[in-house]
Structure formats: structure tokens, C-alpha cells
Short mmCIF file of C-alpha atoms in Angstrom, two decimals:
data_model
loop_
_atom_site.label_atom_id
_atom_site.label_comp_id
_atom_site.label_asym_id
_atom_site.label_seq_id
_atom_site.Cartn_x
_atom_site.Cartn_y
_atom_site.Cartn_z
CA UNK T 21 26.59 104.20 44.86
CA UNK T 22 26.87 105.21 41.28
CA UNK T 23 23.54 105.30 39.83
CA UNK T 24 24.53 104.42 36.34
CA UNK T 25 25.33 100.92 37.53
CA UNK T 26 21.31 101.06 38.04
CA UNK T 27 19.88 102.89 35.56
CA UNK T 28 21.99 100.98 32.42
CA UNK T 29 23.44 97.76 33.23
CA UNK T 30 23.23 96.38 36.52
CA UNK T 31 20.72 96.68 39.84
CA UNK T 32 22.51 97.74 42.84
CA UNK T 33 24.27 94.83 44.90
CA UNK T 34 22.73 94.44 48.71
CA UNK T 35 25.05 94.33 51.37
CA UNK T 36 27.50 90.77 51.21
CA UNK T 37 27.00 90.07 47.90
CA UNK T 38 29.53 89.85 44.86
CA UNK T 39 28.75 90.06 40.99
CA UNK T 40 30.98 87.46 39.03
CA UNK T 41 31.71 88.53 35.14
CA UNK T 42 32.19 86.00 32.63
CA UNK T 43 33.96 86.75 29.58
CA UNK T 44 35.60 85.02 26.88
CA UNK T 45 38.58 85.83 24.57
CA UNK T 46 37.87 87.20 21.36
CA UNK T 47 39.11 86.02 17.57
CA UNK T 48 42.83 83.99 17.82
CA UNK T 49 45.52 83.11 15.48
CA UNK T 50 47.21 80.31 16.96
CA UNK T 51 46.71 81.62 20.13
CA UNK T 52 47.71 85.20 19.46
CA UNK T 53 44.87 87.66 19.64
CA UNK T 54 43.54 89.75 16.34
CA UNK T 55 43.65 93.06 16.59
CA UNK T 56 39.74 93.32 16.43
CA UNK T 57 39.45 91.19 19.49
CA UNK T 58 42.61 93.28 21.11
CA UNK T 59 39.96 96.86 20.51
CA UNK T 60 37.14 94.33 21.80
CA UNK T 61 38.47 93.91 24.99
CA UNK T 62 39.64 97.14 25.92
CA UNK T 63 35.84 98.89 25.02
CA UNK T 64 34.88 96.05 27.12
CA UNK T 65 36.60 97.42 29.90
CA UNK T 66 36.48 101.14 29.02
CA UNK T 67 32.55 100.08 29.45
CA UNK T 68 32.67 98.39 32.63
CA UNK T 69 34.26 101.19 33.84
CA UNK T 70 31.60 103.37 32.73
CA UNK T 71 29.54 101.04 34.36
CA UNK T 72 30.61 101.79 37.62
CA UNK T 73 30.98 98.22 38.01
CA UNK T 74 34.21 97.62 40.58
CA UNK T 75 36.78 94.95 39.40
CA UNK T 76 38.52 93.37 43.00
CA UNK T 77 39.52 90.39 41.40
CA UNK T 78 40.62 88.54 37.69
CA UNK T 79 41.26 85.56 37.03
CA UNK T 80 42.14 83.54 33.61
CA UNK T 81 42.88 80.22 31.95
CA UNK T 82 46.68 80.38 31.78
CA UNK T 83 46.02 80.57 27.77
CA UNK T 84 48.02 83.56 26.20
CA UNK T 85 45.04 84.49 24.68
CA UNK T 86 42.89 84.43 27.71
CA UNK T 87 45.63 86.11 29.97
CA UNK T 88 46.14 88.97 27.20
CA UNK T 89 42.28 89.31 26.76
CA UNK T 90 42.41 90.33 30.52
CA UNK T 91 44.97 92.68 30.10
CA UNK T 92 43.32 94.72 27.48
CA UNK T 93 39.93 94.56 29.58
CA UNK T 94 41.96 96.03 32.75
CA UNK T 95 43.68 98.31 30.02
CA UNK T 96 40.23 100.02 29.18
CA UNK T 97 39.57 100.10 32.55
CA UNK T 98 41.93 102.03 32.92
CA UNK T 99 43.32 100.46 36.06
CA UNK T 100 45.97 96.90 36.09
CA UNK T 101 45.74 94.63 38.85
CA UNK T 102 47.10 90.84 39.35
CA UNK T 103 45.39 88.29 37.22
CA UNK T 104 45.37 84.62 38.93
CA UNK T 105 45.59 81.92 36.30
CA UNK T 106 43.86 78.40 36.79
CA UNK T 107 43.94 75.59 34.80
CA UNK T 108 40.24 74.22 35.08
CA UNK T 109 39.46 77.65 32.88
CA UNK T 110 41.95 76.45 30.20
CA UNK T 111 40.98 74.24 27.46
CA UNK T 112 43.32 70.50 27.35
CA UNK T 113 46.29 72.14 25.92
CA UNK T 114 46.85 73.93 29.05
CA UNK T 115 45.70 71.57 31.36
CA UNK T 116 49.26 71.16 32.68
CA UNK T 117 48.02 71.20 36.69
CA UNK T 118 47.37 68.44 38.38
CA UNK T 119 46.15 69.86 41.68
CA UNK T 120 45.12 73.69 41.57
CA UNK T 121 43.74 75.30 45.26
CA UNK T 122 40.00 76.33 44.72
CA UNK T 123 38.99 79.57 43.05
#
């Protein structure tokens, strides 16, 4: 394992467990994202990278914002992957699903 992950931001993960990262979009304009939360997001992931933390899943509030938050993170990280959307992450204006299969 990378020891970075233990000696700056996170202990070592025993065998069968999983780390879950909460984030949350940064500064909006009607739902369009500033451009100092669009440089937030990718040092966010250009640090988790550093990190040596391992991304294997993402998964957002169908929000723009959210969604393109996401995209920036996995831009820093200099890697792109599939982000789920689900609407019990979304505030009410997005609430548009009625029934949405577990996380």
C-alpha cells in the first residue's frame, strides 16, 4: 500500500472494508458552477489522487451542478469513470424519481 495514504490523510483500510467520501458542490449560479468552485474540485481530486486514495465508484444527485462537480473531481484525478445519479442525493427540484434501486 501507498504509505502516504497513512502518513497524511488516511490510516490504512483492513481487509473488506470500503472508505465512503462525501463531498459537496461548490459556489452555483443558477445551477451552473463558478469557476472558483470548477478549480475547487479538480485540486480536490488532483489531492485525492495524491492521496493514494482509490476511487471504484461515484455517484451524484442528478443536479448539473453536482454531476459537473464530479467531473472536475475525476478530472484532477486524472482518471473518468461512470458517475451513477440518484435522486435521494438531489435537493426537491430534482426529486423527479419515484422509485430509485438502493445505492
Amino acid at each position: 500500500m501507498d504509505k502516504k495514504i497513512a502518513e497524511g490523510c488516511f490510516r490504512e483500510l483492513e481487509p473488506g472494508e470500503s472508505r465512503l467520501l462525501i463531498m459537496r458542490h461548490g459556489a452555483h449560479d443558477n445551477n451552473i458552477l463558478r469557476e472558483t468552485a470548477i478549480k475547487q474540485a479538480v485540486a480536490t481530486g488532483a489531492a485525492l489522487a495524491s492521496s493514494g486514495v482509490k476511487i471504484d465508484k461515484c455517484i451524484s444527485s442528478p443536479s448539473p451542478r453536482a454531476i459537473r462537480t464530479m467531473l472536475e473531481v475525476q478530472g484532477g484525478y486524472d482518471k473518468m469513470m461512470y458517475v451513477a445519479t440518484d435522486s435521494r442525493l438531489s435537493d426537491l427540484a430534482y426529486d423527479h424519481a419515484a422509485d430509485t434501486a438502493p445505492l
